[in-house]
Coordinates of C-alpha atoms in Angstrom, one line a residue:
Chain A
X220 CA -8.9 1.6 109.5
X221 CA -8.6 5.1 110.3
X222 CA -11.5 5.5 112.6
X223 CA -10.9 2.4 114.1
X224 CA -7.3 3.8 115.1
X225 CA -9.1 6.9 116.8
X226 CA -11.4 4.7 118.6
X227 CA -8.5 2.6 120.0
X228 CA -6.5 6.3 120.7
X229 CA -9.8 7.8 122.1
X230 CA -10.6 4.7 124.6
X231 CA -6.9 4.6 125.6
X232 CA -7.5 9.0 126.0
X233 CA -10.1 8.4 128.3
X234 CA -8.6 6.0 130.6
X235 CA -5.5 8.3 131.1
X236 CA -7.8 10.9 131.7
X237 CA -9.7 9.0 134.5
X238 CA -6.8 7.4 135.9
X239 CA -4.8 10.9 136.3
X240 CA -7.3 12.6 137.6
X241 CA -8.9 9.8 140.1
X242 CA -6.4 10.6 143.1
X243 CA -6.7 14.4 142.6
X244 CA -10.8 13.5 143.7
X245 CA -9.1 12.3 147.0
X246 CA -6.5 14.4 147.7
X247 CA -5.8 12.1 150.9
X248 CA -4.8 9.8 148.9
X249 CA -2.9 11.3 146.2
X250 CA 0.1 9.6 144.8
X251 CA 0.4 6.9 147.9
X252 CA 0.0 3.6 148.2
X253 CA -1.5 3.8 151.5
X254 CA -3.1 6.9 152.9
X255 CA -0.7 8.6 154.4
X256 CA -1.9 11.3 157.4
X257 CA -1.2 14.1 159.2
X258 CA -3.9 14.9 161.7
X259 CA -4.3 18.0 164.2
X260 CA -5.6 17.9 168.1
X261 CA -6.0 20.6 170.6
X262 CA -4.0 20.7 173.6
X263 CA -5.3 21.7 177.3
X264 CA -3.3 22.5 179.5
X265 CA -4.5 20.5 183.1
X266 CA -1.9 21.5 186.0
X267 CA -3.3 21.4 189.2
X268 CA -1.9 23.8 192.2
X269 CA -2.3 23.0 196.0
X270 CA -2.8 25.0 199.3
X271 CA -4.2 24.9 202.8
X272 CA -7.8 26.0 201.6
X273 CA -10.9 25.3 199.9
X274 CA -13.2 27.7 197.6
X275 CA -10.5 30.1 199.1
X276 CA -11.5 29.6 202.9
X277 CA -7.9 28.7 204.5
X278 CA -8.9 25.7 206.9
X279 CA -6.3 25.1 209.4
X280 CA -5.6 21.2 208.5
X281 CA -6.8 20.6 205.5
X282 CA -5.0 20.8 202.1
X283 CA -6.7 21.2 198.9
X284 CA -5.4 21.0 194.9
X285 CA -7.6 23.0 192.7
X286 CA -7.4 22.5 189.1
X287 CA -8.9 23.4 185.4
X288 CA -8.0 22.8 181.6
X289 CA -7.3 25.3 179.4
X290 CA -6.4 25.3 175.8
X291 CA -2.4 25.8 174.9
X292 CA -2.1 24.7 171.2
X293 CA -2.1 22.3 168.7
X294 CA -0.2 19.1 167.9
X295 CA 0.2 18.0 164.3
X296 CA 1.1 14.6 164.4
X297 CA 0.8 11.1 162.0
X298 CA -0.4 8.2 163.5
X299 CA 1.4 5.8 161.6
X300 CA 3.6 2.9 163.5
X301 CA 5.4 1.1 160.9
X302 CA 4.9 3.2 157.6
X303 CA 6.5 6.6 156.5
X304 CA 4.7 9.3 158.0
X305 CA 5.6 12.9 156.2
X306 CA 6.9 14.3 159.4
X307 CA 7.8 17.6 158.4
X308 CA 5.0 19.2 159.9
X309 CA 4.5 17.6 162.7
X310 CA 4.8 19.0 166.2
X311 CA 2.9 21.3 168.7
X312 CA 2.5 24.9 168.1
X313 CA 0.9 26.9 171.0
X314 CA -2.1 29.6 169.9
Chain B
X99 CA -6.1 16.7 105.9
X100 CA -8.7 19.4 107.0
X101 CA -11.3 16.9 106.9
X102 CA -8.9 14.8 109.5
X103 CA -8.6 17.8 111.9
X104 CA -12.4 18.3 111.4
X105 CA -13.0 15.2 112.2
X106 CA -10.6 14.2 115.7
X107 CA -12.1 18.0 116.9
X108 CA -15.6 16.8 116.9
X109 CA -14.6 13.0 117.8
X110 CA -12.1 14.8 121.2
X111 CA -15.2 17.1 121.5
X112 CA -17.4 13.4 122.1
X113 CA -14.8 12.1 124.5
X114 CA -14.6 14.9 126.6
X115 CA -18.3 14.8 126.7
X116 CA -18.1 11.3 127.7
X117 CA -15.7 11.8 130.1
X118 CA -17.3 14.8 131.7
X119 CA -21.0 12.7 131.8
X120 CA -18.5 9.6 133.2
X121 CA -17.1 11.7 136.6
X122 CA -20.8 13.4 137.0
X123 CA -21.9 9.7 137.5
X124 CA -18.9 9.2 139.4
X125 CA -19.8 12.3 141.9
X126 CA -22.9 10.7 142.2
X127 CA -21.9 7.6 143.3
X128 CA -21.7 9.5 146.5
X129 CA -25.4 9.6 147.5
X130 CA -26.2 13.3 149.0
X131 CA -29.0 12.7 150.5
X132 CA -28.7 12.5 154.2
X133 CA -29.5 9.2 156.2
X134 CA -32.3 10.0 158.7
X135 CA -31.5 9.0 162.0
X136 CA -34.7 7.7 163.1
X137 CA -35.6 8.6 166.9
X138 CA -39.0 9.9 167.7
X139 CA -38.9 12.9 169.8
X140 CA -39.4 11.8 173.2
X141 CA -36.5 9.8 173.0
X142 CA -34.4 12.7 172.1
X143 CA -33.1 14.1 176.0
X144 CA -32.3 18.3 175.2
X145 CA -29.6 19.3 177.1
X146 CA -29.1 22.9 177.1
X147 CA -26.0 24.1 178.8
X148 CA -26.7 27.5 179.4
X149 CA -30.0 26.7 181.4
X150 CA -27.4 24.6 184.2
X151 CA -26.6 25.9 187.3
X152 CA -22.7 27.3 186.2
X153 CA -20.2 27.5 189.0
X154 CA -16.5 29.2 188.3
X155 CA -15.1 26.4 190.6
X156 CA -16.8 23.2 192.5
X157 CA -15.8 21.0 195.5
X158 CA -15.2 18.0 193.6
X159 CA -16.0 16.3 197.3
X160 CA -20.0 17.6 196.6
X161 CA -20.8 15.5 193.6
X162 CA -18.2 12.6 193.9
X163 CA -18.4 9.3 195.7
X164 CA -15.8 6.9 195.8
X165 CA -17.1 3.7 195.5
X166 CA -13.6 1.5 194.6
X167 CA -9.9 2.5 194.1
X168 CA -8.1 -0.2 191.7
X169 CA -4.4 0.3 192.4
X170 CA -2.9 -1.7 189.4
X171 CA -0.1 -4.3 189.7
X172 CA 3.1 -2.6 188.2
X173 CA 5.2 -5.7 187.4
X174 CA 8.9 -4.9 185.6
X175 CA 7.6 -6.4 182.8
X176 CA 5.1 -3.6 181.7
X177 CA 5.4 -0.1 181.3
X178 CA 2.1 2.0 180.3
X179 CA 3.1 5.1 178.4
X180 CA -0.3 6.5 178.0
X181 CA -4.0 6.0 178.4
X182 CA -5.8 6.2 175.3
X183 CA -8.8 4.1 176.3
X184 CA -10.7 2.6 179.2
X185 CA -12.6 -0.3 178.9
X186 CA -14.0 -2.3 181.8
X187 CA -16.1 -5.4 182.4
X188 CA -17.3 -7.2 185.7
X189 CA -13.8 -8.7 186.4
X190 CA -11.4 -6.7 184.4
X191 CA -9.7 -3.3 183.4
X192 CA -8.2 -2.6 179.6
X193 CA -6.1 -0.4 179.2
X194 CA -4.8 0.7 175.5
X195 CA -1.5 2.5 174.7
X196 CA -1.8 3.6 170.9
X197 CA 1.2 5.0 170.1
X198 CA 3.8 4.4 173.0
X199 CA 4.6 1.2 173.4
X200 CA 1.4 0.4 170.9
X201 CA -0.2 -2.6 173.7
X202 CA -3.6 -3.3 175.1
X203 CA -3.0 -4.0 178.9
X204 CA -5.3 -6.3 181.0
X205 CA -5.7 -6.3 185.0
X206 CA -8.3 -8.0 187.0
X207 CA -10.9 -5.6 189.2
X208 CA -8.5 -6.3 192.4
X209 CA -5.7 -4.6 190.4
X210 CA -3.7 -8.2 189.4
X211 CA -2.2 -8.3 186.0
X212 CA -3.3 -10.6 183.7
X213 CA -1.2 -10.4 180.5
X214 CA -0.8 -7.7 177.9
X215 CA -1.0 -7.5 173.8
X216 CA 2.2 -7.1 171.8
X217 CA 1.8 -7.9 168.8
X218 CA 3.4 -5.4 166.9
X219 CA 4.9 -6.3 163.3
X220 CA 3.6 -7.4 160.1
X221 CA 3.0 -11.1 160.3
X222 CA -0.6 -12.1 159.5
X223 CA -1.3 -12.8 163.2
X224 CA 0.2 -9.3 164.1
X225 CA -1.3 -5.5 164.0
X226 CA 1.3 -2.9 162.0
X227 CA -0.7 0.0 163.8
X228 CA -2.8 -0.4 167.2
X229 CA -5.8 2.3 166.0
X230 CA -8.5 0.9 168.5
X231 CA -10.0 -1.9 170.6
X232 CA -13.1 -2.6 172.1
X233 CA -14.5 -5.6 173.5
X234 CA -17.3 -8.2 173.3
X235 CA -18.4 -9.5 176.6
X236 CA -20.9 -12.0 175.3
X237 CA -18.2 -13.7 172.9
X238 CA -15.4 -13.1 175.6
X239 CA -12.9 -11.3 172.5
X240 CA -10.9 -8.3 172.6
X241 CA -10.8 -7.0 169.1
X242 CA -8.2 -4.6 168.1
X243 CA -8.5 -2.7 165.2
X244 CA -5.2 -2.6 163.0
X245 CA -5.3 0.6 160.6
X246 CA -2.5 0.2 158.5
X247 CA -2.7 -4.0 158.0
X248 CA -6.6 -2.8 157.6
X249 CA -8.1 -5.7 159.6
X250 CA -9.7 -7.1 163.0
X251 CA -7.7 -9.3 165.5
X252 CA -9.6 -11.4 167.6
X253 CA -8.1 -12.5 170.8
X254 CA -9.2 -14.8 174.4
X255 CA -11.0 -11.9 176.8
X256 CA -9.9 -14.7 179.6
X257 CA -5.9 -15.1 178.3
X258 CA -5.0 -13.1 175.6
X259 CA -4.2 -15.3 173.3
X260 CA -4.7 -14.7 169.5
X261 CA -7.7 -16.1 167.9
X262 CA -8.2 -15.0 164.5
X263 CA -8.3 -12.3 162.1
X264 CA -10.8 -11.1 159.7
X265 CA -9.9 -9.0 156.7
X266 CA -11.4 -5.8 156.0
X267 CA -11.7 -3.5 152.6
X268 CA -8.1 -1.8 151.7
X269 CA -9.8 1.5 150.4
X270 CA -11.5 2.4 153.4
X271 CA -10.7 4.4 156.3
X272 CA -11.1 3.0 159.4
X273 CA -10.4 5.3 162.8
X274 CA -12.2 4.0 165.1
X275 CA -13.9 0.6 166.1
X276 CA -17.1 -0.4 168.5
X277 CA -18.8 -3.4 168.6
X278 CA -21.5 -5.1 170.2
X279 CA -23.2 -8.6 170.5
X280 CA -21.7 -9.9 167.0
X281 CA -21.9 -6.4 165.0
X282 CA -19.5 -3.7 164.3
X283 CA -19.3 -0.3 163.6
X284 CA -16.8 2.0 162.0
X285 CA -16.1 5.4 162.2
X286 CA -14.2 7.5 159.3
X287 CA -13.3 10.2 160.6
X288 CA -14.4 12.6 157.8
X289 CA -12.2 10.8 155.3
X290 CA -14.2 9.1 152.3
X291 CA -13.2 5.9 151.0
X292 CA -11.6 5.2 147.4
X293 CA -14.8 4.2 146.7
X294 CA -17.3 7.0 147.3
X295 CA -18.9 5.7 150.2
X296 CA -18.5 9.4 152.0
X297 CA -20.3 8.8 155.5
X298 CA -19.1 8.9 158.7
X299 CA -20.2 5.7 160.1
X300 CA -20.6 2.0 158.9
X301 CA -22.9 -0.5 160.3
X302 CA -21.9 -4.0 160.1
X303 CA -23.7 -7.2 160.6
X304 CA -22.7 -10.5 162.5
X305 CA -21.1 -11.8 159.4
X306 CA -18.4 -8.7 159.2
X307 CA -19.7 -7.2 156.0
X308 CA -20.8 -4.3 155.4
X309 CA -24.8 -3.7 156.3
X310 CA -25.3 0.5 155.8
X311 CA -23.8 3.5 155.9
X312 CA -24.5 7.0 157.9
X313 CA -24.2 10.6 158.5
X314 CA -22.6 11.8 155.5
X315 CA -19.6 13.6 155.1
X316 CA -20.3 17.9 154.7
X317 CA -18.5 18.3 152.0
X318 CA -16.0 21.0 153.7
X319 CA -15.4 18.8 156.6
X320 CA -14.1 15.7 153.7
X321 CA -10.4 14.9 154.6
X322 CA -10.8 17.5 157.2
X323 CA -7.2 17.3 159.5
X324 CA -8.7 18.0 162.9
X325 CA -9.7 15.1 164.5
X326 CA -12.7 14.2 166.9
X327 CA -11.2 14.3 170.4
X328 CA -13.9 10.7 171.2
X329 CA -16.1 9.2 168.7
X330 CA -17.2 6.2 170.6
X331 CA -18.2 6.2 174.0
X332 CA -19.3 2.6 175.9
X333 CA -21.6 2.0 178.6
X334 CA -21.6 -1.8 179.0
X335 CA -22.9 -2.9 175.5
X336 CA -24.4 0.3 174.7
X337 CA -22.4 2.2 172.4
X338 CA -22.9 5.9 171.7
X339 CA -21.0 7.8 168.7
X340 CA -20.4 11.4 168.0
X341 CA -19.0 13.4 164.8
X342 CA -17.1 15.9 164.7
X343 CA -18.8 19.3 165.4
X344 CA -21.9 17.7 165.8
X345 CA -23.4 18.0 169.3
X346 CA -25.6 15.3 168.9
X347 CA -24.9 12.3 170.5
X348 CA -26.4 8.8 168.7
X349 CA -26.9 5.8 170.1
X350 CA -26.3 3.0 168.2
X351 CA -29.2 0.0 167.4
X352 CA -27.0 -2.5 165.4
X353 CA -30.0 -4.8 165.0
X354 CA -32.7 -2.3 162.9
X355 CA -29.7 -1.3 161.8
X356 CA -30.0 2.3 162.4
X357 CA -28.4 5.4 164.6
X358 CA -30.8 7.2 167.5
X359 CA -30.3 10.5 168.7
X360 CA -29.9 10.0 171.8
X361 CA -29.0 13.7 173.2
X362 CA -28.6 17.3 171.6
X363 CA -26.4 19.3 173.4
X364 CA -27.2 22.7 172.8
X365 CA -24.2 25.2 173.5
X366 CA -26.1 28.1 172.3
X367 CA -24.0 31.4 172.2
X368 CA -21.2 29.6 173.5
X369 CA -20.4 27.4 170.2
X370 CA -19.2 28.5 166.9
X371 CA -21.7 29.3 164.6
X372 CA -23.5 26.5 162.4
X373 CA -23.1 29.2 159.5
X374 CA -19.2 28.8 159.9
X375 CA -18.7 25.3 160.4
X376 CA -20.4 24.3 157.7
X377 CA -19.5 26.7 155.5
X378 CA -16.2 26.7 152.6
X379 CA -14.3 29.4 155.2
X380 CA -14.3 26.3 157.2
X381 CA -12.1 24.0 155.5
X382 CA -9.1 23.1 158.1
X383 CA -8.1 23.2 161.7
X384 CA -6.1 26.4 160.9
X385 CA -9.4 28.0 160.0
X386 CA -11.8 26.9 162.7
X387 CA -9.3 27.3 165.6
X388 CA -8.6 31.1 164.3
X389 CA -12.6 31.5 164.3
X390 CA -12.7 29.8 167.8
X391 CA -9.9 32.0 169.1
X392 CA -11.1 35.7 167.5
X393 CA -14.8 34.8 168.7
X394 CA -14.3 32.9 172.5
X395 CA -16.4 30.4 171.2
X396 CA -16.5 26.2 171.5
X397 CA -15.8 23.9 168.4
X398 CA -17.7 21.6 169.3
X399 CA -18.3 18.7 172.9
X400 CA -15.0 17.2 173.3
X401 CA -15.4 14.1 175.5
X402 CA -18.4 12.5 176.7
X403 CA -19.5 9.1 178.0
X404 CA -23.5 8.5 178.9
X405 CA -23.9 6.5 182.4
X406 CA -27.3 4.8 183.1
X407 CA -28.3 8.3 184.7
X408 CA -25.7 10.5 184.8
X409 CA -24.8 12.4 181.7
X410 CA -20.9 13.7 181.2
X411 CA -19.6 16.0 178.9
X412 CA -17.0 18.7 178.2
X413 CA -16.7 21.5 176.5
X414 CA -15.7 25.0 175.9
X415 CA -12.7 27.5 174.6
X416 CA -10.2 28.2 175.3
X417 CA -11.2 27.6 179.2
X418 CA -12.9 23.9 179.3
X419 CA -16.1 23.0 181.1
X420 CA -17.0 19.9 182.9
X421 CA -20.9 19.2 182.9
X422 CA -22.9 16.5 184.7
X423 CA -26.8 15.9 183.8
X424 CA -29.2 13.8 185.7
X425 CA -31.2 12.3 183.0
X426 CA -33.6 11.3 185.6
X427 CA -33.8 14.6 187.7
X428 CA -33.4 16.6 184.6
X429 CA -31.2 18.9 186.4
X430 CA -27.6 19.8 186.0
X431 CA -24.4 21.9 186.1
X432 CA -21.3 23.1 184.4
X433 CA -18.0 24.5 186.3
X434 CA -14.3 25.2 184.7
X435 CA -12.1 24.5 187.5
X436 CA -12.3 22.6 190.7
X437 CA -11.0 22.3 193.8
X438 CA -11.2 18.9 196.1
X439 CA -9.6 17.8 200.0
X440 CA -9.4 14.2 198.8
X441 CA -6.7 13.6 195.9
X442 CA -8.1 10.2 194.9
X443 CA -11.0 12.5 193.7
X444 CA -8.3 14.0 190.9
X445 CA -8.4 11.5 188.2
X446 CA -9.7 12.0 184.9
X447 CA -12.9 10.5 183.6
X448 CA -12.2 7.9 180.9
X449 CA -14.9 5.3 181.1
X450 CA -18.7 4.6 182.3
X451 CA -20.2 1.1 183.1
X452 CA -23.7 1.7 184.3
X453 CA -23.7 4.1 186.8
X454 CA -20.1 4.5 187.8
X455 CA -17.4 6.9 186.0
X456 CA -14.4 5.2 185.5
X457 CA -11.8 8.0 186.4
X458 CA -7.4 7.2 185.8
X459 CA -4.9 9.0 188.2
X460 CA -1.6 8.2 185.7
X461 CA 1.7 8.0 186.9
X462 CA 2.6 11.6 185.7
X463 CA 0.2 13.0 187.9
X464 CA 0.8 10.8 190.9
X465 CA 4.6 11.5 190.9
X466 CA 4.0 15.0 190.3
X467 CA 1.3 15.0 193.3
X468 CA 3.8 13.3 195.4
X469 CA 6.7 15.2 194.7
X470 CA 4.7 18.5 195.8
X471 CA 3.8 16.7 199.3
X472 CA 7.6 16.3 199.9
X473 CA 8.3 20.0 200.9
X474 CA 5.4 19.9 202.9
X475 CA 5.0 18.6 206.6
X476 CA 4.7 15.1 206.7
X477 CA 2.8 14.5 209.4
X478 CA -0.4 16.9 208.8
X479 CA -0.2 15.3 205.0
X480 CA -0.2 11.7 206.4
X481 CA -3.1 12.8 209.0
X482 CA -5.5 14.1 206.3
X483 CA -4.6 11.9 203.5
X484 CA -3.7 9.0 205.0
X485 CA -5.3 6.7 202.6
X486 CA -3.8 8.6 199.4
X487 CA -0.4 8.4 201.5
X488 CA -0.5 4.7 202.0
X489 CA -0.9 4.1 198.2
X490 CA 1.5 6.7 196.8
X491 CA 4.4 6.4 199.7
X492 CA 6.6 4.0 197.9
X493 CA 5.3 4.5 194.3
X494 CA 8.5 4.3 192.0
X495 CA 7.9 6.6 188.5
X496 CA 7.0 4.6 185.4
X497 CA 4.8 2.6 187.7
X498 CA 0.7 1.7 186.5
X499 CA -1.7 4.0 187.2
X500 CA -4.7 4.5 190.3
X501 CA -8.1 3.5 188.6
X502 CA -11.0 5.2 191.1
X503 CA -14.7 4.2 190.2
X504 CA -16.8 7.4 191.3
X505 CA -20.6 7.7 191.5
X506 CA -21.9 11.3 191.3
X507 CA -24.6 12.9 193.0
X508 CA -25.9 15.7 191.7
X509 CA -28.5 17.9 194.0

């Protein structure tokens, strides 16, 4: 009767044990229903800048823009339309 | 009493045990081994950036051809807040807008709009979050890919008008969506599913389950937070995929199933070391971008779409580099800014079909384009841009953007 109680407590040990620490293996996914995200991108910066000349020869009717991207910062955002996001750290942070 | 305690020690000591040999199996589940991407070398096209002709800035006016400018129908009705993806096919344009007003727009090739996707909510016929689309040309479907309701909605390329739906697994990840002639594929985005299936990539087959796997996950990059600027690029039904950090660029055969590489960019000195990115100093943006910034180095290619010849990519930090390759002339070359006399030539690349870029001037840059030309004298600006004037001279703000389909030339 005895060990048959300890088998029952050991089984019913183990489970807990799996089932607490199954969302720690995917901490993504820990303690939510559905996965909840907060993702990062890199920002560029692409402004463009006109004048009256091209590869820096002024011509005298012409117009050029020139242009580049360059790297400002990153945005922490969630994707998430209809579901809580954990905004509190999203936004942009420049480098 | 002591026999009691003697006995629940050694009998905890065996259920530990258990549990311990349990989660090894459990770790296991999660195969190591890497998936072979099987390409034989010739196939493989090396594209080494540092061996292209590098210019500090280009005439865009050089390389660029403008074959066709779509100027899209801007009726009240629709308002596109932002480009996310281009898609095109012989006689239409797809626009989507993820996160703004969280649509797929459709226009025909002469610019006409032909009705858009709203079906945000969480109905069984509705999305609760627009994640991707794509688009099969030889079923005639647009197929969105809903993240949080986690399944496909099929709709009329033609009309727009809801099909079906088909269900997909709950405990998987799904960022991003591709498919072609019946099959699918999935992209993870470094996040492994619920149940230990940690790859990359899933191949499915024409009846929507689940054929194979590939690419695993490195184990620093799981549940990484920066995300892949493109994973998918199209070219007609070709469909090319890219993981984050990895300069390889696969093609995808959904028949064998199997991935090829296609290209390996090499940025040499220029990239991050492999060393780092793989390594457990690697383990979020925070630490990678800090690397990136210390060093002057590249994380990784950020877009890139693969025309029939002509090879696109950018990279490059903090300063970002445009490169074209000619697959067939095997030459190539790299610049980080530009300068161009014809504005239509400004638009950013978004899309290939065969062997013409897809590029989108957006609203934003239009009205900020014309609002600099004000100040200036009107009559030199309508005498050397009088096309660009025609189009942009009574453009209202919040109107649809210019689509221009460029060829490039590359001598």
């Amino acid at each position: 009767m005895k060990k048959q109680i300890l088998k029952f407590l050991s089984f019913k040990l183990l489970f807990f044990f799996i089932l607490t620490i199954w969302p720690v293996l995917n901490p993504s996914t820990a303690g939510t229903t559905y996965l909840k995200e907060s993702a990062t991108k890199i920002e560029y910066d692409k402004s463009f800048e006109g004048g009256f000349e091209v590869l820096g020869v002024e011509l005298p009717f012409g117009f050029s823009v020139s242009g580049g991207s360059t790297a400002i910062g990153v945005t922490t955002y969630c994707d998430w339309a209809l579901a809580t996001c954990d905004n509190s750290k999203n936004g942009f942070k420049a480098f | 009493m002591g026999l009691l305690l003697n006995f629940s020690t050694t009998h905890l000591m065996k259920i530990t045990l258990k549990t311990l040999i349990i989660l090894l199996a459990l770790s296991c589940n999660s195969k190591e081994n890497f998936h072979s991407h099987q390409s034989s070398k010739d196939q493989i096209q090396l594209i080494s950036v540092e061996q292209l002709n590098h210019h500090h800035t280009i005439l865009l006016d050089s390389i660029f051809e403008i074959e066709t400018i779509i100027d899209l129908e801007s009726p009240e009705s629709i308002f596109i807040g932002a480009h996310d993806k281009v898609l095109t096919t012989d006689s239409a344009i797809f626009i989507l807008d993820r996160d703004r007003t969280h649509s797929i727009f459709a226009f025909g090739k002469n610019g006409k709009f032909l009705y858009k996707i709203d079906d945000l909510g969480q109905g069984p016929d509705e999305y609760q979050e627009l994640r991707d689309f794509t688009i099969s040309t030889s079923d005639s479907l647009v197929e969105i890919l809903d993240f949080a309701g986690r399944k496909i909605l099929k709709y009329q390329m033609g009309t727009g008008y809801f099909l079906n739906s088909t269900q997909l697994d709950k405990n998987t990840y799904y960022g991003a969506l591709e498919s072609s002639q019946g099959y699918y594929t999935f992209a993870h985005n470094n996040i492994c599913g619920l149940l230990g299936d940690c790859y990359n990539l899933t191949l499915f087959n024409q009846k929507s389950t689940k054929d194979t796997s590939l690419l695993l996950i490195p184990k620093n990059l799981r549940n990484y937070d920066l995300k892949p600027s493109q994973i998918f690029s199209r070219n007609v039904d070709n469909i090319y995929f890219k993981e984050l950090f990895n300069d390889t660029i696969y093609k995808i055969n959904f028949v064998k199933p199997q991935l090829e590489a296609a290209f390996a960019i090499d940025l040499g000195d220029q990239k991050v070391s492999n060393d780092f990115l793989y390594s457990n100093k690697n383990k979020s943006s925070n630490d990678i971008i800090n690397y990136a910034i210390e060093e002057n180095k590249s994380l990784e290619i950020k877009d890139f779409y693969i025309g029939d010849s002509i090879v696109y990519f950018t990279y490059g930090f903090p300063k970002l580099r445009q490169v074209f390759f000619d697959q067939k002339k095997k030459i190539g070359l790299t610049f980080e800014r530009f300068t161009t006399n014809n504005l239509l030539l400004l638009g950013e690349i978004i899309g290939v079909s065969e062997n013409q870029f897809v590029t989108i001037l957006s609203d934003e840059k239009l009205m900020e384009l014309k609002k600099s030309f004000n100040d200036l004298d009107s009559t030199s600006y309508m005498n050397n841009f009088s096309e660009f004037y025609q189009l942009i001279k009574s453009r209202k703000s919040g109107s649809s953007p210019i689509i221009v389909l460029i060829k490039v030339n590359i001598k």
